[in-house]
GROMACS .gro file of N, CA and C in nm:
model
  516
    1MET      N    1   3.439   5.004  -2.103
    1MET     CA    2   3.492   4.920  -1.999
    1MET      C    3   3.446   4.776  -2.022
    2LYS      N    4   3.539   4.689  -2.026
    2LYS     CA    5   3.511   4.549  -2.050
    2LYS      C    6   3.511   4.475  -1.916
    3PHE      N    7   3.405   4.395  -1.897
    3PHE     CA    8   3.392   4.319  -1.773
    3PHE      C    9   3.394   4.171  -1.806
    4SER      N   10   3.478   4.097  -1.739
    4SER     CA   11   3.483   3.953  -1.764
    4SER      C   12   3.496   3.879  -1.631
    5ILE      N   13   3.434   3.764  -1.630
    5ILE     CA   14   3.441   3.679  -1.511
    5ILE      C   15   3.540   3.567  -1.542
    6PRO      N   16   3.637   3.548  -1.455
    6PRO     CA   17   3.736   3.444  -1.480
    6PRO      C   18   3.671   3.306  -1.489
    7LEU      N   19   3.716   3.226  -1.583
    7LEU     CA   20   3.663   3.092  -1.606
    7LEU      C   21   3.669   3.003  -1.482
    8PRO      N   22   3.779   3.002  -1.405
    8PRO     CA   23   3.780   2.919  -1.284
    8PRO      C   24   3.670   2.957  -1.185
    9PHE      N   25   3.640   3.088  -1.176
    9PHE     CA   26   3.533   3.132  -1.087
    9PHE      C   27   3.397   3.079  -1.136
   10LEU      N   28   3.373   3.087  -1.266
   10LEU     CA   29   3.247   3.036  -1.323
   10LEU      C   30   3.232   2.886  -1.297
   11ARG      N   31   3.341   2.813  -1.315
   11ARG     CA   32   3.337   2.668  -1.288
   11ARG      C   33   3.303   2.641  -1.142
   12SER      N   34   3.366   2.715  -1.052
   12SER     CA   35   3.341   2.698  -0.909
   12SER      C   36   3.196   2.732  -0.874
   13LEU      N   37   3.146   2.838  -0.933
   13LEU     CA   38   3.008   2.880  -0.911
   13LEU      C   39   2.910   2.773  -0.961
   14LEU      N   40   2.936   2.721  -1.079
   14LEU     CA   41   2.852   2.616  -1.136
   14LEU      C   42   2.855   2.491  -1.049
   15LEU      N   43   2.972   2.451  -1.005
   15LEU     CA   44   2.986   2.333  -0.920
   15LEU      C   45   2.913   2.353  -0.788
   16ALA      N   46   2.927   2.469  -0.727
   16ALA     CA   47   2.858   2.498  -0.601
   16ALA      C   48   2.707   2.494  -0.619
   17THR      N   49   2.658   2.547  -0.729
   17THR     CA   50   2.515   2.545  -0.759
   17THR      C   51   2.465   2.402  -0.773
   18LEU      N   52   2.539   2.320  -0.846
   18LEU     CA   53   2.500   2.179  -0.864
   18LEU      C   54   2.498   2.105  -0.731
   19VAL      N   55   2.598   2.128  -0.648
   19VAL     CA   56   2.602   2.063  -0.516
   19VAL      C   57   2.481   2.103  -0.433
   20LEU      N   58   2.448   2.231  -0.432
   20LEU     CA   59   2.331   2.278  -0.357
   20LEU      C   60   2.202   2.215  -0.410
   21LEU      N   61   2.189   2.206  -0.540
   21LEU     CA   62   2.071   2.143  -0.599
   21LEU      C   63   2.061   1.996  -0.559
   22LEU      N   64   2.173   1.925  -0.563
   22LEU     CA   65   2.174   1.784  -0.525
   22LEU      C   66   2.141   1.766  -0.377
   23LEU      N   67   2.198   1.851  -0.292
   23LEU     CA   68   2.169   1.843  -0.149
   23LEU      C   69   2.022   1.870  -0.122
   24ASN      N   70   1.967   1.969  -0.189
   24ASN     CA   71   1.825   2.001  -0.173
   24ASN      C   72   1.740   1.884  -0.219
   25SER      N   73   1.775   1.825  -0.331
   25SER     CA   74   1.702   1.710  -0.383
   25SER      C   75   1.712   1.592  -0.288
   26SER      N   76   1.830   1.567  -0.233
   26SER     CA   77   1.850   1.457  -0.139
   26SER      C   78   1.768   1.478  -0.013
   27THR      N   79   1.763   1.601   0.036
   27THR     CA   80   1.683   1.632   0.154
   27THR      C   81   1.535   1.608   0.126
   28ALA      N   82   1.488   1.653   0.010
   28ALA     CA   83   1.347   1.632  -0.027
   28ALA      C   84   1.318   1.483  -0.038
   29ASN      N   85   1.408   1.407  -0.101
   29ASN     CA   86   1.387   1.262  -0.113
   29ASN      C   87   1.384   1.196   0.024
   30ALA      N   88   1.474   1.235   0.114
   30ALA     CA   89   1.477   1.178   0.249
   30ALA      C   90   1.348   1.211   0.323
   31GLN      N   91   1.298   1.333   0.305
   31GLN     CA   92   1.172   1.372   0.370
   31GLN      C   93   1.056   1.290   0.314
   32ASN      N   94   1.054   1.270   0.181
   32ASN     CA   95   0.949   1.188   0.120
   32ASN      C   96   0.956   1.044   0.167
   33LEU      N   97   1.077   0.989   0.178
   33LEU     CA   98   1.092   0.852   0.227
   33LEU      C   99   1.037   0.840   0.369
   34ALA      N  100   1.071   0.934   0.455
   34ALA     CA  101   1.022   0.932   0.592
   34ALA      C  102   0.870   0.946   0.596
   35ALA      N  103   0.816   1.036   0.515
   35ALA     CA  104   0.671   1.054   0.510
   35ALA      C  105   0.602   0.929   0.457
   36ASN      N  106   0.660   0.866   0.356
   36ASN     CA  107   0.600   0.745   0.300
   36ASN      C  108   0.606   0.630   0.399
   37ARG      N  109   0.714   0.621   0.477
   37ARG     CA  110   0.724   0.517   0.581
   37ARG      C  111   0.613   0.538   0.684
   38ARG      N  112   0.594   0.662   0.727
   38ARG     CA  113   0.487   0.692   0.824
   38ARG      C  114   0.351   0.656   0.766
   39LEU      N  115   0.328   0.691   0.639
   39LEU     CA  116   0.201   0.659   0.574
   39LEU      C  117   0.176   0.508   0.576
   40VAL      N  118   0.277   0.429   0.538
   40VAL     CA  119   0.262   0.283   0.534
   40VAL      C  120   0.233   0.229   0.674
   41MET      N  121   0.307   0.274   0.773
   41MET     CA  122   0.288   0.223   0.909
   41MET      C  123   0.150   0.263   0.963
   42ASP      N  124   0.108   0.386   0.937
   42ASP     CA  125  -0.025   0.430   0.980
   42ASP      C  126  -0.135   0.355   0.906
   43TRP      N  127  -0.115   0.330   0.776
   43TRP     CA  128  -0.212   0.254   0.695
   43TRP      C  129  -0.229   0.115   0.754
   44LEU      N  130  -0.119   0.047   0.785
   44LEU     CA  131  -0.125  -0.088   0.839
   44LEU      C  132  -0.190  -0.088   0.978
   45LYS      N  133  -0.157   0.011   1.060
   45LYS     CA  134  -0.219   0.022   1.192
   45LYS      C  135  -0.370   0.040   1.179
   46THR      N  136  -0.411   0.124   1.084
   46THR     CA  137  -0.553   0.148   1.061
   46THR      C  138  -0.623   0.022   1.010
   47LEU      N  139  -0.555  -0.055   0.924
   47LEU     CA  140  -0.611  -0.184   0.881
   47LEU      C  141  -0.635  -0.273   1.002
   48ASN      N  142  -0.540  -0.279   1.092
   48ASN     CA  143  -0.553  -0.365   1.209
   48ASN      C  144  -0.660  -0.316   1.306
   49GLN      N  145  -0.693  -0.190   1.300
   49GLN     CA  146  -0.801  -0.135   1.382
   49GLN      C  147  -0.937  -0.150   1.315
   50HIS      N  148  -0.937  -0.194   1.189
   50HIS     CA  149  -1.059  -0.210   1.108
   50HIS      C  150  -1.136  -0.079   1.099
   51ASP      N  151  -1.064   0.031   1.092
   51ASP     CA  152  -1.124   0.165   1.091
   51ASP      C  153  -1.135   0.216   0.947
   52THR      N  154  -1.245   0.179   0.880
   52THR     CA  155  -1.262   0.219   0.740
   52THR      C  156  -1.284   0.369   0.724
   53ASN      N  157  -1.340   0.434   0.827
   53ASN     CA  158  -1.360   0.579   0.818
   53ASN      C  159  -1.226   0.652   0.816
   54ARG      N  160  -1.130   0.604   0.891
   54ARG     CA  161  -0.996   0.665   0.890
   54ARG      C  162  -0.918   0.620   0.767
   55LEU      N  163  -0.939   0.497   0.726
   55LEU     CA  164  -0.865   0.439   0.614
   55LEU      C  165  -0.879   0.522   0.486
   56VAL      N  166  -0.999   0.574   0.462
   56VAL     CA  167  -1.022   0.648   0.337
   56VAL      C  168  -0.935   0.773   0.327
   57HIS      N  169  -0.887   0.825   0.439
   57HIS     CA  170  -0.806   0.947   0.437
   57HIS      C  171  -0.665   0.924   0.382
   58PHE      N  172  -0.625   0.799   0.366
   58PHE     CA  173  -0.493   0.769   0.309
   58PHE      C  174  -0.495   0.779   0.156
   59TYR      N  175  -0.615   0.784   0.098
   59TYR     CA  176  -0.630   0.774  -0.047
   59TYR      C  177  -0.665   0.908  -0.112
   60ASP      N  178  -0.604   0.932  -0.227
   60ASP     CA  179  -0.638   1.045  -0.312
   60ASP      C  180  -0.782   1.027  -0.363
   61GLU      N  181  -0.849   1.135  -0.392
   61GLU     CA  182  -0.988   1.128  -0.440
   61GLU      C  183  -1.003   1.046  -0.568
   62GLN      N  184  -0.899   1.039  -0.649
   62GLN     CA  185  -0.904   0.965  -0.775
   62GLN      C  186  -0.820   0.836  -0.771
   63VAL      N  187  -0.793   0.785  -0.652
   63VAL     CA  188  -0.710   0.665  -0.638
   63VAL      C  189  -0.763   0.551  -0.725
   64LYS      N  190  -0.672   0.478  -0.786
   64LYS     CA  191  -0.705   0.358  -0.863
   64LYS      C  192  -0.663   0.239  -0.778
   65LEU      N  193  -0.756   0.146  -0.757
   65LEU     CA  194  -0.731   0.027  -0.676
   65LEU      C  195  -0.746  -0.096  -0.764
   66GLU      N  196  -0.646  -0.186  -0.755
   66GLU     CA  197  -0.649  -0.305  -0.839
   66GLU      C  198  -0.608  -0.428  -0.760
   67SER      N  199  -0.658  -0.542  -0.805
   67SER     CA  200  -0.615  -0.672  -0.757
   67SER      C  201  -0.656  -0.775  -0.861
   68PRO      N  202  -0.572  -0.875  -0.886
   68PRO     CA  203  -0.613  -0.980  -0.979
   68PRO      C  204  -0.735  -1.057  -0.927
   69ASN      N  205  -0.765  -1.041  -0.799
   69ASN     CA  206  -0.878  -1.112  -0.738
   69ASN      C  207  -1.008  -1.032  -0.741
   70TRP      N  208  -1.004  -0.912  -0.795
   70TRP     CA  209  -1.124  -0.830  -0.809
   70TRP      C  210  -1.157  -0.819  -0.956
   71GLU      N  211  -1.277  -0.776  -0.983
   71GLU     CA  212  -1.316  -0.752  -1.122
   71GLU      C  213  -1.297  -0.604  -1.154
   72GLY      N  214  -1.202  -0.576  -1.242
   72GLY     CA  215  -1.181  -0.439  -1.287
   72GLY      C  216  -1.104  -0.353  -1.189
   73VAL      N  217  -1.086  -0.228  -1.230
   73VAL     CA  218  -1.017  -0.128  -1.149
   73VAL      C  219  -1.121  -0.049  -1.072
   74LEU      N  220  -1.099  -0.032  -0.944
   74LEU     CA  221  -1.189   0.047  -0.861
   74LEU      C  222  -1.131   0.187  -0.848
   75THR      N  223  -1.218   0.287  -0.834
   75THR     CA  224  -1.172   0.426  -0.827
   75THR      C  225  -1.234   0.496  -0.706
   76GLY      N  226  -1.148   0.564  -0.630
   76GLY     CA  227  -1.194   0.649  -0.522
   76GLY      C  228  -1.188   0.585  -0.384
   77PRO      N  229  -1.177   0.668  -0.281
   77PRO     CA  230  -1.170   0.619  -0.143
   77PRO      C  231  -1.293   0.539  -0.100
   78ALA      N  232  -1.410   0.572  -0.153
   78ALA     CA  233  -1.531   0.498  -0.116
   78ALA      C  234  -1.520   0.351  -0.157
   79GLU      N  235  -1.456   0.325  -0.271
   79GLU     CA  236  -1.436   0.187  -0.316
   79GLU      C  237  -1.339   0.114  -0.222
   80ALA      N  238  -1.235   0.185  -0.176
   80ALA     CA  239  -1.143   0.125  -0.078
   80ALA      C  240  -1.218   0.088   0.049
   81LYS      N  241  -1.306   0.178   0.093
   81LYS     CA  242  -1.385   0.151   0.213
   81LYS      C  243  -1.472   0.028   0.194
   82THR      N  244  -1.533   0.013   0.078
   82THR     CA  245  -1.618  -0.103   0.049
   82THR      C  246  -1.538  -0.232   0.053
   83VAL      N  247  -1.423  -0.233  -0.013
   83VAL     CA  248  -1.339  -0.354  -0.018
   83VAL      C  249  -1.296  -0.394   0.123
   84TYR      N  250  -1.240  -0.301   0.197
   84TYR     CA  251  -1.190  -0.335   0.330
   84TYR      C  252  -1.303  -0.365   0.428
   85SER      N  253  -1.418  -0.302   0.412
   85SER     CA  254  -1.534  -0.335   0.496
   85SER      C  255  -1.574  -0.480   0.478
   86ARG      N  256  -1.569  -0.528   0.355
   86ARG     CA  257  -1.599  -0.670   0.328
   86ARG      C  258  -1.503  -0.760   0.404
   87TYR      N  259  -1.375  -0.729   0.395
   87TYR     CA  260  -1.275  -0.811   0.465
   87TYR      C  261  -1.299  -0.811   0.616
   88PHE      N  262  -1.324  -0.693   0.673
   88PHE     CA  263  -1.340  -0.681   0.818
   88PHE      C  264  -1.470  -0.746   0.865
   89THR      N  265  -1.573  -0.744   0.781
   89THR     CA  266  -1.700  -0.807   0.817
   89THR      C  267  -1.689  -0.959   0.810
   90SER      N  268  -1.628  -1.010   0.704
   90SER     CA  269  -1.618  -1.155   0.689
   90SER      C  270  -1.518  -1.217   0.786
   91THR      N  271  -1.418  -1.140   0.825
   91THR     CA  272  -1.314  -1.190   0.917
   91THR      C  273  -1.293  -1.085   1.027
   92PRO      N  274  -1.381  -1.085   1.129
   92PRO     CA  275  -1.374  -0.982   1.233
   92PRO      C  276  -1.243  -0.980   1.313
   93ASP      N  277  -1.172  -1.094   1.316
   93ASP     CA  278  -1.046  -1.098   1.390
   93ASP      C  279  -0.924  -1.081   1.299
   94LEU      N  280  -0.945  -1.028   1.179
   94LEU     CA  281  -0.838  -1.012   1.080
   94LEU      C  282  -0.725  -0.924   1.137
   95LYS      N  283  -0.603  -0.976   1.130
   95LYS     CA  284  -0.484  -0.903   1.173
   95LYS      C  285  -0.380  -0.911   1.063
   96ASN      N  286  -0.303  -0.806   1.048
   96ASN     CA  287  -0.198  -0.799   0.946
   96ASN      C  288  -0.065  -0.773   1.014
   97GLU      N  289   0.034  -0.855   0.980
   97GLU     CA  290   0.167  -0.840   1.038
   97GLU      C  291   0.267  -0.806   0.928
   98LEU      N  292   0.333  -0.694   0.945
   98LEU     CA  293   0.431  -0.646   0.848
   98LEU      C  294   0.551  -0.741   0.842
   99THR      N  295   0.592  -0.777   0.720
   99THR     CA  296   0.711  -0.859   0.703
   99THR      C  297   0.822  -0.785   0.629
  100ASN      N  298   0.786  -0.689   0.544
  100ASN     CA  299   0.889  -0.615   0.470
  100ASN      C  300   0.828  -0.491   0.405
  101VAL      N  301   0.909  -0.387   0.394
  101VAL     CA  302   0.870  -0.264   0.323
  101VAL      C  303   0.987  -0.219   0.238
  102VAL      N  304   0.959  -0.185   0.114
  102VAL     CA  305   1.058  -0.124   0.025
  102VAL      C  306   1.000   0.011  -0.015
  103LEU      N  307   1.079   0.116   0.006
  103LEU     CA  308   1.030   0.252  -0.018
  103LEU      C  309   1.116   0.327  -0.119
  104THR      N  310   1.050   0.410  -0.197
  104THR     CA  311   1.118   0.516  -0.271
  104THR      C  312   1.046   0.645  -0.231
  105ASP      N  313   1.084   0.755  -0.292
  105ASP     CA  314   1.018   0.880  -0.257
  105ASP      C  315   0.879   0.892  -0.320
  106THR      N  316   0.842   0.798  -0.408
  106THR     CA  317   0.710   0.803  -0.473
  106THR      C  318   0.633   0.671  -0.466
  107CYS      N  319   0.692   0.570  -0.403
  107CYS     CA  320   0.631   0.437  -0.408
  107CYS      C  321   0.664   0.358  -0.282
  108ALA      N  322   0.574   0.267  -0.246
  108ALA     CA  323   0.599   0.174  -0.136
  108ALA      C  324   0.552   0.036  -0.179
  109VAL      N  325   0.631  -0.064  -0.146
  109VAL     CA  326   0.591  -0.203  -0.164
  109VAL      C  327   0.588  -0.263  -0.024
  110VAL      N  328   0.471  -0.313   0.015
  110VAL     CA  329   0.449  -0.360   0.151
  110VAL      C  330   0.414  -0.508   0.147
  111GLU      N  331   0.496  -0.587   0.216
  111GLU     CA  332   0.466  -0.730   0.230
  111GLU      C  333   0.416  -0.751   0.372
  112TYR      N  334   0.308  -0.827   0.385
  112TYR     CA  335   0.252  -0.853   0.517
  112TYR      C  336   0.176  -0.985   0.515
  113THR      N  337   0.156  -1.040   0.634
  113THR     CA  338   0.082  -1.164   0.649
  113THR      C  339  -0.050  -1.132   0.717
  114SER      N  340  -0.159  -1.181   0.659
  114SER     CA  341  -0.292  -1.163   0.716
  114SER      C  342  -0.338  -1.295   0.776
  115SER      N  343  -0.401  -1.286   0.892
  115SER     CA  344  -0.456  -1.407   0.952
  115SER      C  345  -0.587  -1.374   1.020
  116GLY      N  346  -0.672  -1.474   1.024
  116GLY     CA  347  -0.802  -1.456   1.087
  116GLY      C  348  -0.889  -1.578   1.068
  117THR      N  349  -1.015  -1.564   1.107
  117THR     CA  350  -1.113  -1.670   1.096
  117THR      C  351  -1.230  -1.620   1.013
  118LEU      N  352  -1.262  -1.692   0.906
  118LEU     CA  353  -1.375  -1.653   0.821
  118LEU      C  354  -1.504  -1.687   0.895
  119LEU      N  355  -1.575  -1.586   0.943
  119LEU     CA  356  -1.696  -1.610   1.022
  119LEU      C  357  -1.824  -1.577   0.947
  120LYS      N  358  -1.818  -1.480   0.858
  120LYS     CA  359  -1.938  -1.441   0.784
  120LYS      C  360  -1.908  -1.454   0.636
  121ASN      N  361  -1.972  -1.549   0.575
  121ASN     CA  362  -1.946  -1.574   0.433
  121ASN      C  363  -2.008  -1.464   0.347
  122GLU      N  364  -1.934  -1.426   0.245
  122GLU     CA  365  -1.987  -1.334   0.146
  122GLU      C  366  -2.080  -1.410   0.054
  123THR      N  367  -2.157  -1.339  -0.025
  123THR     CA  368  -2.248  -1.400  -0.121
  123THR      C  369  -2.172  -1.496  -0.211
  124GLY      N  370  -2.223  -1.617  -0.224
  124GLY     CA  371  -2.162  -1.716  -0.312
  124GLY      C  372  -2.050  -1.796  -0.248
  125VAL      N  373  -2.014  -1.765  -0.124
  125VAL     CA  374  -1.908  -1.840  -0.057
  125VAL      C  375  -1.970  -1.961   0.013
  126PRO      N  376  -1.918  -2.081  -0.013
  126PRO     CA  377  -1.978  -2.203   0.044
  126PRO      C  378  -1.976  -2.204   0.197
  127GLU      N  379  -2.077  -2.265   0.254
  127GLU     CA  380  -2.092  -2.272   0.399
  127GLU      C  381  -1.976  -2.347   0.467
  128TYR      N  382  -1.918  -2.446   0.399
  128TYR     CA  383  -1.810  -2.523   0.462
  128TYR      C  384  -1.687  -2.437   0.494
  129MET      N  385  -1.679  -2.317   0.440
  129MET     CA  386  -1.566  -2.229   0.469
  129MET      C  387  -1.583  -2.153   0.601
  130ARG      N  388  -1.706  -2.145   0.649
  130ARG     CA  389  -1.733  -2.070   0.772
  130ARG      C  390  -1.658  -2.132   0.890
  131GLY      N  391  -1.595  -2.046   0.968
  131GLY     CA  392  -1.525  -2.091   1.088
  131GLY      C  393  -1.382  -2.137   1.064
  132LYS      N  394  -1.338  -2.134   0.940
  132LYS     CA  395  -1.201  -2.178   0.908
  132LYS      C  396  -1.102  -2.064   0.933
  133LYS      N  397  -0.990  -2.101   0.993
  133LYS     CA  398  -0.880  -2.006   1.014
  133LYS      C  399  -0.791  -2.005   0.891
  134TYR      N  400  -0.730  -1.891   0.866
  134TYR     CA  401  -0.637  -1.882   0.753
  134TYR      C  402  -0.524  -1.785   0.784
  135THR      N  403  -0.414  -1.806   0.714
  135THR     CA  404  -0.299  -1.717   0.715
  135THR      C  405  -0.250  -1.708   0.572
  136ILE      N  406  -0.245  -1.586   0.519
  136ILE     CA  407  -0.201  -1.568   0.380
  136ILE      C  408  -0.098  -1.456   0.371
  137LYS      N  409  -0.015  -1.467   0.269
  137LYS     CA  410   0.084  -1.363   0.241
  137LYS      C  411   0.024  -1.264   0.141
  138ASN      N  412   0.055  -1.137   0.164
  138ASN     CA  413   0.007  -1.028   0.078
  138ASN      C  414   0.123  -0.942   0.033
  139CYS      N  415   0.105  -0.878  -0.080
  139CYS     CA  416   0.199  -0.775  -0.125
  139CYS      C  417   0.115  -0.662  -0.185
  140THR      N  418   0.135  -0.543  -0.134
  140THR     CA  419   0.062  -0.426  -0.182
  140THR      C  420   0.164  -0.323  -0.231
  141ARG      N  421   0.143  -0.277  -0.355
  141ARG     CA  422   0.226  -0.170  -0.411
  141ARG      C  423   0.143  -0.043  -0.412
  142MET      N  424   0.202   0.064  -0.360
  142MET     CA  425   0.134   0.193  -0.353
  142MET      C  426   0.216   0.298  -0.427
  143ASP      N  427   0.152   0.373  -0.514
  143ASP     CA  428   0.213   0.493  -0.570
  143ASP      C  429   0.162   0.609  -0.485
  144ILE      N  430   0.253   0.693  -0.441
  144ILE     CA  431   0.220   0.798  -0.344
  144ILE      C  432   0.261   0.935  -0.399
  145ARG      N  433   0.167   1.028  -0.386
  145ARG     CA  434   0.196   1.166  -0.427
  145ARG      C  435   0.129   1.261  -0.327
  146ASN      N  436   0.205   1.359  -0.281
  146ASN     CA  437   0.154   1.458  -0.186
  146ASN      C  438   0.092   1.394  -0.062
  147GLY      N  439   0.154   1.286  -0.015
  147GLY     CA  440   0.109   1.222   0.108
  147GLY      C  441  -0.016   1.137   0.095
  148LYS      N  442  -0.060   1.109  -0.029
  148LYS     CA  443  -0.180   1.028  -0.052
  148LYS      C  444  -0.148   0.914  -0.147
  149ILE      N  445  -0.218   0.803  -0.129
  149ILE     CA  446  -0.204   0.690  -0.220
  149ILE      C  447  -0.285   0.722  -0.345
  150ILE      N  448  -0.219   0.722  -0.461
  150ILE     CA  449  -0.287   0.754  -0.586
  150ILE      C  450  -0.315   0.629  -0.669
  151HIS      N  451  -0.244   0.520  -0.640
  151HIS     CA  452  -0.264   0.394  -0.711
  151HIS      C  453  -0.219   0.283  -0.617
  152GLN      N  454  -0.301   0.180  -0.605
  152GLN     CA  455  -0.268   0.068  -0.516
  152GLN      C  456  -0.303  -0.062  -0.586
  153VAL      N  457  -0.209  -0.155  -0.582
  153VAL     CA  458  -0.232  -0.288  -0.638
  153VAL      C  459  -0.207  -0.389  -0.527
  154ASN      N  460  -0.306  -0.474  -0.501
  154ASN     CA  461  -0.297  -0.576  -0.396
  154ASN      C  462  -0.286  -0.715  -0.456
  155TYR      N  463  -0.192  -0.791  -0.405
  155TYR     CA  464  -0.177  -0.931  -0.444
  155TYR      C  465  -0.181  -1.016  -0.318
  156PHE      N  466  -0.249  -1.129  -0.324
  156PHE     CA  467  -0.240  -1.224  -0.214
  156PHE      C  468  -0.249  -1.365  -0.268
  157ASP      N  469  -0.208  -1.459  -0.186
  157ASP     CA  470  -0.198  -1.598  -0.227
  157ASP      C  471  -0.337  -1.664  -0.222
  158GLN      N  472  -0.411  -1.651  -0.330
  158GLN     CA  473  -0.547  -1.705  -0.339
  158GLN      C  474  -0.549  -1.857  -0.325
  159VAL      N  475  -0.449  -1.925  -0.381
  159VAL     CA  476  -0.445  -2.072  -0.372
  159VAL      C  477  -0.427  -2.116  -0.227
  160ALA      N  478  -0.338  -2.050  -0.153
  160ALA     CA  479  -0.319  -2.084  -0.012
  160ALA      C  480  -0.448  -2.060   0.066
  161PHE      N  481  -0.516  -1.951   0.036
  161PHE     CA  482  -0.643  -1.922   0.103
  161PHE      C  483  -0.745  -2.032   0.076
  162LEU      N  484  -0.762  -2.068  -0.051
  162LEU     CA  485  -0.859  -2.173  -0.087
  162LEU      C  486  -0.822  -2.307  -0.025
  163ARG      N  487  -0.694  -2.339  -0.021
  163ARG     CA  488  -0.649  -2.464   0.041
  163ARG      C  489  -0.688  -2.466   0.189
  164GLN      N  490  -0.664  -2.356   0.259
  164GLN     CA  491  -0.697  -2.349   0.401
  164GLN      C  492  -0.847  -2.349   0.426
  165MET      N  493  -0.924  -2.306   0.329
  165MET     CA  494  -1.070  -2.305   0.342
  165MET      C  495  -1.131  -2.440   0.307
  166GLY      N  496  -1.051  -2.536   0.259
  166GLY     CA  497  -1.102  -2.668   0.224
  166GLY      C  498  -1.161  -2.676   0.085
  167PHE      N  499  -1.138  -2.575   0.004
  167PHE     CA  500  -1.196  -2.571  -0.130
  167PHE      C  501  -1.156  -2.693  -0.212
  168PHE      N  502  -1.029  -2.729  -0.210
  168PHE     CA  503  -0.981  -2.838  -0.295
  168PHE      C  504  -1.028  -2.974  -0.244
  169ASP      N  505  -1.059  -2.985  -0.116
  169ASP     CA  506  -1.116  -3.108  -0.061
  169ASP      C  507  -1.257  -3.132  -0.115
  170HIS      N  508  -1.327  -3.025  -0.146
  170HIS     CA  509  -1.464  -3.033  -0.195
  170HIS      C  510  -1.473  -3.034  -0.348
  171HIS      N  511  -1.361  -3.015  -0.416
  171HIS     CA  512  -1.362  -3.005  -0.562
  171HIS      C  513  -1.254  -3.092  -0.625
  172ASN      N  514  -1.253  -3.219  -0.590
  172ASN     CA  515  -1.155  -3.312  -0.649
  172ASN      C  516  -1.203  -3.368  -0.778
   0.00000   0.00000   0.00000
C-alpha cells in the first residue's frame, strides 16, 4: 500500500507552521519589550530614590559597566552600587528626568537629564565646585537578558558639567 500526502496539503501545513512560529516569536518579542520597558522605568525610579540596595537587583551577577568617564570596565552589581553611591553622596538632591527610551527585546537606550547640587566633593575635586548646581544630559545603553542588565554603558556631557562647575573659569 502506497501512502502519499498531496503537495498542496504539505504546502499549507508548512505555511501554517511558519505563521505559528512567527506569531509565537512576535508574542515573545512583545513580552520582552514590555518587560524591558518596566525594567527601565523601575531602574530610573530607583535611581531617583537613591536606593542602591534595590538598584543592585537590576543587574546580572556578571554585569559589565562602562563609561568613558571611568577608568576601565567595572564588573558586578557591587561595582554599580559603588558608582551610584558616589553620585548620591556627592549630590544628595540628584534627580533624573526621562527624555527618551528606545527599546528592543534585548536592549534599551535611555536618554535622561540629571540635575542637582554638588554638595560633597569627591577626592581630588576642587573646593570651588561645592554648592554649584548642574543639569546634564545622559545616555545609557543596556543589554538585557532574562530580566537583568548584563552590560551597561553610560555617557554624559562632561564638558557641560565642568562648565557649570566653573572649571574653565579657573583654568584659562
